[in-house]
């Protein structure tokens, strides 16, 4: 995972949080999402995720320091890598899967509602596969499928390959896994357990 840590430019806080820097395709840092994990690599829900700009605002008591919008996590990798793009929800999942499936450039939205058409603009011209998390009702799959259609119908996507939405979790996750709202990394790790 050392390669992935360097590739994604991960940082750390003094309190043990992981900083997932959001750096765009032009090398501009938008913000850093701070997440805490337990020793089993699952999120420590005792610590809410926060943003680096929040720390800076507190430290400098200046709420005008953060300006701009968020971008897809891992977008900076487009500068030095060619190939197909795979998008998942969680930053941690993108980092893990980049080590196991290096044929893709793994990006993350950073949250269920963070897959937004404008954030896909830098991916124009590339093959893109979306891997939504699963849920009991298939809402996430349908939502991401709707967004993929919206992007493909937009002028900025003209001439680009179709965006695929992978049904792997919808088709293969068990009811218990769907109830737990697992993601692709959880599914693949579960499959490897004896």
Tab-separated table of N, CA, C and O in Angstrom, residues 17-129:
chain	number	residue	atom	x	y	z
A	17	UNK	N	-5.711	10.651	11.884
A	17	UNK	CA	-6.637	10.682	10.761
A	17	UNK	C	-5.893	10.603	9.439
A	17	UNK	O	-4.740	11.022	9.334
A	18	UNK	N	-6.552	10.055	8.432
A	18	UNK	CA	-5.991	9.999	7.079
A	18	UNK	C	-6.554	11.185	6.306
A	18	UNK	O	-7.756	11.442	6.334
A	19	UNK	N	-5.669	11.909	5.614
A	19	UNK	CA	-6.108	13.033	4.790
A	19	UNK	C	-6.138	12.580	3.340
A	19	UNK	O	-5.106	12.211	2.770
A	20	UNK	N	-7.334	12.600	2.760
A	20	UNK	CA	-7.521	12.282	1.352
A	20	UNK	C	-7.606	13.617	0.605
A	20	UNK	O	-8.645	14.262	0.593
A	21	UNK	N	-6.486	14.028	0.022
A	21	UNK	CA	-6.427	15.312	-0.666
A	21	UNK	C	-7.212	15.263	-1.966
A	21	UNK	O	-7.084	14.327	-2.740
A	22	UNK	N	-8.016	16.272	-2.192
A	22	UNK	CA	-8.724	16.417	-3.461
A	22	UNK	C	-7.917	17.374	-4.326
A	22	UNK	O	-7.931	18.588	-4.124
A	23	UNK	N	-7.185	16.776	-5.263
A	23	UNK	CA	-6.324	17.532	-6.171
A	23	UNK	C	-6.848	17.284	-7.582
A	23	UNK	O	-7.027	16.138	-7.991
A	24	UNK	N	-7.087	18.345	-8.312
A	24	UNK	CA	-7.715	18.172	-9.621
A	24	UNK	C	-6.714	17.804	-10.714
A	24	UNK	O	-5.508	17.675	-10.471
A	25	UNK	N	-7.209	17.673	-11.921
A	25	UNK	CA	-6.409	17.253	-13.075
A	25	UNK	C	-5.386	18.302	-13.500
A	25	UNK	O	-4.522	18.026	-14.327
A	26	UNK	N	-5.477	19.499	-12.953
A	26	UNK	CA	-4.493	20.549	-13.229
A	26	UNK	C	-3.532	20.736	-12.065
A	26	UNK	O	-2.731	21.665	-12.054
A	27	UNK	N	-3.624	19.858	-11.066
A	27	UNK	CA	-2.704	19.906	-9.933
A	27	UNK	C	-3.087	20.867	-8.820
A	27	UNK	O	-2.295	21.121	-7.918
A	28	UNK	N	-4.308	21.393	-8.854
A	28	UNK	CA	-4.759	22.330	-7.823
A	28	UNK	C	-5.423	21.582	-6.677
A	28	UNK	O	-6.330	20.770	-6.906
A	29	UNK	N	-4.998	21.863	-5.459
A	29	UNK	CA	-5.612	21.248	-4.280
A	29	UNK	C	-6.900	22.000	-3.953
A	29	UNK	O	-6.886	23.216	-3.772
A	30	UNK	N	-8.001	21.266	-3.890
A	30	UNK	CA	-9.298	21.864	-3.558
A	30	UNK	C	-9.552	21.800	-2.057
A	30	UNK	O	-10.079	22.736	-1.488
A	31	UNK	N	-9.202	20.672	-1.441
A	31	UNK	CA	-9.432	20.488	-0.008
A	31	UNK	C	-8.868	19.127	0.371
A	31	UNK	O	-8.364	18.395	-0.488
A	32	UNK	N	-8.951	18.796	1.624
A	32	UNK	CA	-8.547	17.477	2.088
A	32	UNK	C	-9.607	16.948	3.043
A	32	UNK	O	-10.007	17.633	3.985
A	33	UNK	N	-10.077	15.733	2.785
A	33	UNK	CA	-11.073	15.106	3.642
A	33	UNK	C	-10.340	14.270	4.687
A	33	UNK	O	-9.503	13.440	4.343
A	34	UNK	N	-10.655	14.483	5.947
A	34	UNK	CA	-9.989	13.778	7.039
A	34	UNK	C	-10.925	12.697	7.568
A	34	UNK	O	-12.045	12.974	7.986
A	35	UNK	N	-10.430	11.453	7.517
A	35	UNK	CA	-11.213	10.298	7.954
A	35	UNK	C	-10.390	9.509	8.970
A	35	UNK	O	-9.166	9.477	8.886
A	36	UNK	N	-11.089	8.859	9.883
A	36	UNK	CA	-10.440	8.028	10.899
A	36	UNK	C	-10.887	6.585	10.720
A	36	UNK	O	-12.043	6.321	10.391
A	37	UNK	N	-9.951	5.657	10.949
A	37	UNK	CA	-10.234	4.239	10.745
A	37	UNK	C	-9.832	3.429	11.956
A	37	UNK	O	-8.887	3.780	12.675
A	38	UNK	N	-10.539	2.316	12.141
A	38	UNK	CA	-10.186	1.357	13.183
A	38	UNK	C	-9.091	0.443	12.641
A	38	UNK	O	-8.753	0.501	11.459
A	39	UNK	N	-8.563	-0.419	13.488
A	39	UNK	CA	-7.491	-1.322	13.051
A	39	UNK	C	-7.972	-2.339	12.019
A	39	UNK	O	-7.164	-2.886	11.273
A	40	UNK	N	-9.293	-2.583	11.925
A	40	UNK	CA	-9.811	-3.505	10.915
A	40	UNK	C	-10.079	-2.803	9.583
A	40	UNK	O	-10.686	-3.358	8.675
A	41	UNK	N	-9.638	-1.552	9.468
A	41	UNK	CA	-9.766	-0.726	8.251
A	41	UNK	C	-11.177	-0.215	7.981
A	41	UNK	O	-11.440	0.354	6.925
A	42	UNK	N	-12.099	-0.405	8.895
A	42	UNK	CA	-13.423	0.187	8.750
A	42	UNK	C	-13.416	1.556	9.421
A	42	UNK	O	-12.653	1.809	10.353
A	43	UNK	N	-14.281	2.410	8.951
A	43	UNK	CA	-14.322	3.782	9.459
A	43	UNK	C	-14.648	3.801	10.940
A	43	UNK	O	-15.528	3.081	11.403
A	44	UNK	N	-13.939	4.645	11.667
A	44	UNK	CA	-14.181	4.851	13.088
A	44	UNK	C	-15.302	5.876	13.213
A	44	UNK	O	-15.093	7.074	13.019
A	45	UNK	N	-16.489	5.402	13.519
A	45	UNK	CA	-17.654	6.288	13.546
A	45	UNK	C	-17.694	7.178	14.784
A	45	UNK	O	-18.556	8.042	14.904
A	46	UNK	N	-16.726	6.987	15.688
A	46	UNK	CA	-16.619	7.886	16.835
A	46	UNK	C	-16.044	9.239	16.405
A	46	UNK	O	-16.161	10.225	17.115
A	47	UNK	N	-15.406	9.261	15.240
A	47	UNK	CA	-14.845	10.497	14.675
A	47	UNK	C	-15.577	10.814	13.378
A	47	UNK	O	-15.522	10.030	12.433
A	48	UNK	N	-16.247	11.930	13.339
A	48	UNK	CA	-16.907	12.340	12.107
A	48	UNK	C	-15.871	12.810	11.097
A	48	UNK	O	-14.887	13.446	11.468
A	49	UNK	N	-16.095	12.523	9.817
A	49	UNK	CA	-15.189	13.063	8.798
A	49	UNK	C	-15.223	14.586	8.851
A	49	UNK	O	-16.249	15.184	9.190
A	50	UNK	N	-14.121	15.197	8.519
A	50	UNK	CA	-14.061	16.655	8.474
A	50	UNK	C	-13.157	17.058	7.315
A	50	UNK	O	-12.621	16.207	6.613
A	51	UNK	N	-12.986	18.347	7.138
A	51	UNK	CA	-12.207	18.874	6.017
A	51	UNK	C	-11.049	19.712	6.525
A	51	UNK	O	-11.160	20.366	7.562
A	52	UNK	N	-9.971	19.714	5.777
A	52	UNK	CA	-8.796	20.510	6.144
A	52	UNK	C	-9.173	21.983	6.254
A	52	UNK	O	-8.713	22.680	7.162
A	53	UNK	N	-10.037	22.465	5.352
A	53	UNK	CA	-10.402	23.885	5.421
A	53	UNK	C	-11.058	24.224	6.763
A	53	UNK	O	-10.915	25.337	7.259
A	54	UNK	N	-11.737	23.260	7.368
A	54	UNK	CA	-12.350	23.486	8.682
A	54	UNK	C	-11.280	23.711	9.733
A	54	UNK	O	-11.397	24.607	10.582
A	55	UNK	N	-10.210	22.901	9.693
A	55	UNK	CA	-9.090	23.097	10.617
A	55	UNK	C	-8.453	24.471	10.418
A	55	UNK	O	-8.131	25.165	11.386
A	56	UNK	N	-8.268	24.862	9.166
A	56	UNK	CA	-7.647	26.160	8.880
A	56	UNK	C	-8.530	27.310	9.345
A	56	UNK	O	-8.031	28.291	9.908
A	57	UNK	N	-9.831	27.177	9.134
A	57	UNK	CA	-10.736	28.230	9.593
A	57	UNK	C	-10.681	28.374	11.107
A	57	UNK	O	-10.676	29.488	11.642
A	58	UNK	N	-10.640	27.223	11.803
A	58	UNK	CA	-10.551	27.271	13.271
A	58	UNK	C	-9.235	27.893	13.723
A	58	UNK	O	-9.208	28.721	14.627
A	59	UNK	N	-8.150	27.458	13.098
A	59	UNK	CA	-6.828	27.934	13.504
A	59	UNK	C	-6.682	29.430	13.265
A	59	UNK	O	-6.155	30.153	14.087
A	60	UNK	N	-7.122	29.902	12.103
A	60	UNK	CA	-6.900	31.303	11.740
A	60	UNK	C	-8.131	32.171	11.953
A	60	UNK	O	-8.082	33.376	11.687
A	61	UNK	N	-9.214	31.561	12.436
A	61	UNK	CA	-10.471	32.287	12.683
A	61	UNK	C	-10.878	33.137	11.480
A	61	UNK	O	-11.299	34.275	11.603
A	62	UNK	N	-10.685	32.547	10.324
A	62	UNK	CA	-10.974	33.247	9.076
A	62	UNK	C	-11.818	32.325	8.207
A	62	UNK	O	-11.326	31.333	7.686
A	63	UNK	N	-13.074	32.643	8.056
A	63	UNK	CA	-13.986	31.779	7.303
A	63	UNK	C	-13.968	32.072	5.804
A	63	UNK	O	-14.707	31.478	5.053
A	64	UNK	N	-13.099	32.969	5.366
A	64	UNK	CA	-13.026	33.274	3.937
A	64	UNK	C	-11.877	32.540	3.253
A	64	UNK	O	-11.673	32.675	2.066
A	65	UNK	N	-11.129	31.750	4.022
A	65	UNK	CA	-9.942	31.085	3.460
A	65	UNK	C	-10.296	30.017	2.434
A	65	UNK	O	-9.578	29.820	1.480
A	66	UNK	N	-11.394	29.310	2.649
A	66	UNK	CA	-11.741	28.223	1.729
A	66	UNK	C	-12.700	28.727	0.662
A	66	UNK	O	-13.796	29.146	0.961
A	67	UNK	N	-12.220	28.709	-0.553
A	67	UNK	CA	-13.073	29.085	-1.671
A	67	UNK	C	-12.905	28.023	-2.743
A	67	UNK	O	-11.823	27.504	-2.956
A	68	UNK	N	-13.972	27.718	-3.417
A	68	UNK	CA	-13.891	26.723	-4.466
A	68	UNK	C	-14.799	25.554	-4.184
A	68	UNK	O	-15.532	25.524	-3.203
A	69	UNK	N	-14.708	24.573	-5.054
A	69	UNK	CA	-15.572	23.414	-4.949
A	69	UNK	C	-14.730	22.160	-4.805
A	69	UNK	O	-13.527	22.174	-5.028
A	70	UNK	N	-15.383	21.089	-4.466
A	70	UNK	CA	-14.692	19.814	-4.377
A	70	UNK	C	-14.608	19.178	-5.756
A	70	UNK	O	-15.365	19.521	-6.654
A	71	UNK	N	-13.680	18.254	-5.888
A	71	UNK	CA	-13.532	17.502	-7.133
A	71	UNK	C	-13.460	16.025	-6.779
A	71	UNK	O	-13.449	15.661	-5.601
A	72	UNK	N	-13.394	15.187	-7.779
A	72	UNK	CA	-13.252	13.759	-7.528
A	72	UNK	C	-11.895	13.480	-6.894
A	72	UNK	O	-10.879	14.054	-7.296
A	73	UNK	N	-11.877	12.601	-5.920
A	73	UNK	CA	-10.623	12.189	-5.295
A	73	UNK	C	-9.825	11.354	-6.300
A	73	UNK	O	-10.367	10.453	-6.933
A	74	UNK	N	-8.548	11.688	-6.459
A	74	UNK	CA	-7.667	10.957	-7.360
A	74	UNK	C	-7.579	11.570	-8.744
A	74	UNK	O	-6.856	11.066	-9.607
A	75	UNK	N	-8.284	12.648	-8.978
A	75	UNK	CA	-8.327	13.272	-10.299
A	75	UNK	C	-6.937	13.670	-10.790
A	75	UNK	O	-6.665	13.677	-11.988
A	76	UNK	N	-6.024	13.983	-9.880
A	76	UNK	CA	-4.668	14.374	-10.272
A	76	UNK	C	-3.941	13.264	-11.034
A	76	UNK	O	-3.002	13.525	-11.777
A	77	UNK	N	-4.393	12.021	-10.878
A	77	UNK	CA	-3.748	10.899	-11.557
A	77	UNK	C	-3.924	10.961	-13.074
A	77	UNK	O	-3.158	10.342	-13.815
A	78	UNK	N	-4.906	11.706	-13.540
A	78	UNK	CA	-5.126	11.845	-14.979
A	78	UNK	C	-3.959	12.536	-15.664
A	78	UNK	O	-3.751	12.365	-16.865
A	79	UNK	N	-3.195	13.313	-14.903
A	79	UNK	CA	-2.067	14.055	-15.483
A	79	UNK	C	-0.956	13.130	-15.953
A	79	UNK	O	-0.250	13.446	-16.903
A	80	UNK	N	-0.782	11.999	-15.284
A	80	UNK	CA	0.365	11.144	-15.590
A	80	UNK	C	-0.018	9.734	-16.022
A	80	UNK	O	0.854	8.919	-16.286
A	81	UNK	N	-1.301	9.442	-16.089
A	81	UNK	CA	-1.719	8.079	-16.431
A	81	UNK	C	-2.748	8.105	-17.550
A	81	UNK	O	-3.590	8.994	-17.616
A	82	UNK	N	-2.639	7.124	-18.394
A	82	UNK	CA	-3.666	6.956	-19.413
A	82	UNK	C	-4.411	5.677	-19.072
A	82	UNK	O	-3.925	4.845	-18.318
A	83	UNK	N	-5.568	5.535	-19.622
A	83	UNK	CA	-6.325	4.318	-19.358
A	83	UNK	C	-7.740	4.613	-18.948
A	83	UNK	O	-8.170	5.761	-18.852
A	84	UNK	N	-8.464	3.535	-18.702
A	84	UNK	CA	-9.860	3.632	-18.303
A	84	UNK	C	-9.971	4.090	-16.852
A	84	UNK	O	-9.082	3.837	-16.034
A	85	UNK	N	-11.073	4.747	-16.555
A	85	UNK	CA	-11.322	5.292	-15.221
A	85	UNK	C	-12.420	4.474	-14.544
A	85	UNK	O	-13.434	4.153	-15.159
A	86	UNK	N	-12.200	4.140	-13.289
A	86	UNK	CA	-13.201	3.469	-12.460
A	86	UNK	C	-13.522	4.398	-11.294
A	86	UNK	O	-12.610	4.932	-10.661
A	87	UNK	N	-14.801	4.589	-11.027
A	87	UNK	CA	-15.219	5.500	-9.957
A	87	UNK	C	-16.030	4.741	-8.923
A	87	UNK	O	-16.988	4.039	-9.259
A	88	UNK	N	-15.636	4.910	-7.665
A	88	UNK	CA	-16.338	4.344	-6.521
A	88	UNK	C	-16.747	5.486	-5.602
A	88	UNK	O	-16.391	6.635	-5.841
A	89	UNK	N	-17.447	5.159	-4.543
A	89	UNK	CA	-17.886	6.202	-3.621
A	89	UNK	C	-16.779	6.596	-2.632
A	89	UNK	O	-16.471	7.765	-2.474
A	90	UNK	N	-16.177	5.619	-1.962
A	90	UNK	CA	-15.243	5.902	-0.868
A	90	UNK	C	-13.793	6.037	-1.336
A	90	UNK	O	-13.309	5.229	-2.133
A	91	UNK	N	-13.123	7.027	-0.803
A	91	UNK	CA	-11.712	7.248	-1.110
A	91	UNK	C	-10.876	6.021	-0.755
A	91	UNK	O	-10.009	5.604	-1.525
A	92	UNK	N	-11.144	5.442	0.407
A	92	UNK	CA	-10.400	4.262	0.853
A	92	UNK	C	-10.533	3.136	-0.165
A	92	UNK	O	-9.563	2.439	-0.473
A	93	UNK	N	-11.713	2.962	-0.708
A	93	UNK	CA	-11.960	1.912	-1.692
A	93	UNK	C	-11.136	2.152	-2.952
A	93	UNK	O	-10.543	1.222	-3.510
A	94	UNK	N	-11.074	3.390	-3.415
A	94	UNK	CA	-10.264	3.710	-4.595
A	94	UNK	C	-8.800	3.363	-4.350
A	94	UNK	O	-8.137	2.769	-5.209
A	95	UNK	N	-8.292	3.715	-3.180
A	95	UNK	CA	-6.882	3.445	-2.851
A	95	UNK	C	-6.625	1.936	-2.845
A	95	UNK	O	-5.667	1.452	-3.454
A	96	UNK	N	-7.478	1.187	-2.173
A	96	UNK	CA	-7.295	-0.269	-2.071
A	96	UNK	C	-7.371	-0.925	-3.451
A	96	UNK	O	-6.515	-1.728	-3.829
A	97	UNK	N	-8.390	-0.579	-4.211
A	97	UNK	CA	-8.581	-1.223	-5.508
A	97	UNK	C	-7.500	-0.842	-6.514
A	97	UNK	O	-7.216	-1.612	-7.435
A	98	UNK	N	-6.884	0.312	-6.332
A	98	UNK	CA	-5.804	0.705	-7.248
A	98	UNK	C	-4.617	-0.245	-7.158
A	98	UNK	O	-3.883	-0.423	-8.121
A	99	UNK	N	-4.445	-0.875	-6.011
A	99	UNK	CA	-3.359	-1.846	-5.841
A	99	UNK	C	-3.719	-3.197	-6.450
A	99	UNK	O	-2.856	-3.903	-6.939
A	100	UNK	N	-4.989	-3.545	-6.420
A	100	UNK	CA	-5.425	-4.849	-6.912
A	100	UNK	C	-5.788	-4.848	-8.397
A	100	UNK	O	-5.691	-5.882	-9.061
A	101	UNK	N	-6.217	-3.702	-8.901
A	101	UNK	CA	-6.636	-3.598	-10.294
A	101	UNK	C	-6.008	-2.350	-10.926
A	101	UNK	O	-6.686	-1.368	-11.240
A	102	UNK	N	-4.688	-2.391	-11.134
A	102	UNK	CA	-3.971	-1.205	-11.617
A	102	UNK	C	-4.270	-0.831	-13.066
A	102	UNK	O	-3.820	0.220	-13.528
A	103	UNK	N	-5.019	-1.646	-13.781
A	103	UNK	CA	-5.364	-1.313	-15.158
A	103	UNK	C	-6.342	-0.140	-15.220
A	103	UNK	O	-6.531	0.460	-16.273
A	104	UNK	N	-6.960	0.191	-14.090
A	104	UNK	CA	-7.862	1.340	-14.012
A	104	UNK	C	-7.207	2.484	-13.249
A	104	UNK	O	-6.360	2.267	-12.388
A	105	UNK	N	-7.661	3.694	-13.562
A	105	UNK	CA	-7.353	4.859	-12.731
A	105	UNK	C	-8.546	4.972	-11.794
A	105	UNK	O	-9.664	5.269	-12.229
A	106	UNK	N	-8.335	4.698	-10.494
A	106	UNK	CA	-9.432	4.644	-9.527
A	106	UNK	C	-9.664	6.017	-8.914
A	106	UNK	O	-8.754	6.610	-8.330
A	107	UNK	N	-10.880	6.502	-9.033
A	107	UNK	CA	-11.294	7.775	-8.450
A	107	UNK	C	-12.438	7.520	-7.485
A	107	UNK	O	-13.075	6.461	-7.540
A	108	UNK	N	-12.707	8.484	-6.616
A	108	UNK	CA	-13.818	8.355	-5.670
A	108	UNK	C	-14.600	9.662	-5.610
A	108	UNK	O	-14.030	10.750	-5.708
A	109	UNK	N	-15.895	9.509	-5.410
A	109	UNK	CA	-16.758	10.685	-5.289
A	109	UNK	C	-16.662	11.304	-3.898
A	109	UNK	O	-16.846	12.496	-3.742
A	110	UNK	N	-16.398	10.475	-2.884
A	110	UNK	CA	-16.319	10.970	-1.516
A	110	UNK	C	-17.647	10.983	-0.784
A	110	UNK	O	-17.722	11.420	0.348
A	111	UNK	N	-18.694	10.491	-1.416
A	111	UNK	CA	-19.991	10.431	-0.761
A	111	UNK	C	-21.067	10.066	-1.762
A	111	UNK	O	-20.915	10.276	-2.974
A	112	UNK	N	-22.146	9.545	-1.256
A	112	UNK	CA	-23.237	9.064	-2.100
A	112	UNK	C	-23.741	10.132	-3.057
A	112	UNK	O	-23.902	9.894	-4.245
A	113	UNK	N	-23.970	11.324	-2.559
A	113	UNK	CA	-24.515	12.396	-3.391
A	113	UNK	C	-23.470	13.217	-4.117
A	113	UNK	O	-23.793	14.226	-4.738
A	114	UNK	N	-22.219	12.797	-4.063
A	114	UNK	CA	-21.141	13.586	-4.657
A	114	UNK	C	-20.819	13.223	-6.098
A	114	UNK	O	-19.907	13.783	-6.689
A	115	UNK	N	-21.533	12.245	-6.670
A	115	UNK	CA	-21.378	11.987	-8.100
A	115	UNK	C	-22.252	13.011	-8.805
A	115	UNK	O	-23.479	12.890	-8.824
A	116	UNK	N	-21.602	14.027	-9.347
A	116	UNK	CA	-22.320	15.124	-9.983
A	116	UNK	C	-21.787	15.319	-11.401
A	116	UNK	O	-20.585	15.196	-11.636
A	117	UNK	N	-22.682	15.601	-12.343
A	117	UNK	CA	-22.262	15.716	-13.737
A	117	UNK	C	-21.053	16.618	-13.969
A	117	UNK	O	-20.132	16.256	-14.706
A	118	UNK	N	-21.017	17.788	-13.359
A	118	UNK	CA	-19.894	18.704	-13.586
A	118	UNK	C	-18.555	18.123	-13.142
A	118	UNK	O	-17.514	18.458	-13.713
A	119	UNK	N	-18.574	17.263	-12.141
A	119	UNK	CA	-17.324	16.671	-11.665
A	119	UNK	C	-16.750	15.670	-12.668
A	119	UNK	O	-15.587	15.295	-12.564
A	120	UNK	N	-17.564	15.245	-13.634
A	120	UNK	CA	-17.097	14.285	-14.632
A	120	UNK	C	-16.502	14.963	-15.872
A	120	UNK	O	-15.939	14.292	-16.735
A	121	UNK	N	-16.577	16.272	-15.953
A	121	UNK	CA	-16.053	16.994	-17.121
A	121	UNK	C	-14.592	16.648	-17.434
A	121	UNK	O	-14.249	16.459	-18.601
A	122	UNK	N	-13.705	16.577	-16.444
A	122	UNK	CA	-12.305	16.272	-16.775
A	122	UNK	C	-12.100	14.871	-17.363
A	122	UNK	O	-11.017	14.566	-17.869
A	123	UNK	N	-13.124	14.024	-17.310
A	123	UNK	CA	-13.007	12.654	-17.802
A	123	UNK	C	-13.438	12.517	-19.255
A	123	UNK	O	-13.402	11.421	-19.818
A	124	UNK	N	-13.814	13.614	-19.853
A	124	UNK	CA	-14.282	13.593	-21.244
A	124	UNK	C	-13.246	12.882	-22.116
A	124	UNK	O	-12.051	13.098	-22.000
A	125	UNK	N	-13.744	12.008	-22.983
A	125	UNK	CA	-12.880	11.283	-23.903
A	125	UNK	C	-12.349	9.969	-23.363
A	125	UNK	O	-11.767	9.179	-24.091
A	126	UNK	N	-12.547	9.702	-22.070
A	126	UNK	CA	-12.061	8.454	-21.477
A	126	UNK	C	-13.203	7.463	-21.301
A	126	UNK	O	-14.351	7.847	-21.163
A	127	UNK	N	-12.835	6.192	-21.240
A	127	UNK	CA	-13.806	5.170	-20.867
A	127	UNK	C	-13.969	5.236	-19.356
A	127	UNK	O	-12.976	5.264	-18.618
A	128	UNK	N	-15.211	5.274	-18.893
A	128	UNK	CA	-15.506	5.414	-17.471
A	128	UNK	C	-16.465	4.300	-17.054
A	128	UNK	O	-17.463	4.044	-17.726
A	129	UNK	N	-16.130	3.653	-15.921
A	129	UNK	CA	-17.009	2.648	-15.325
A	129	UNK	C	-17.328	3.098	-13.910
A	129	UNK	O	-16.419	3.403	-13.124
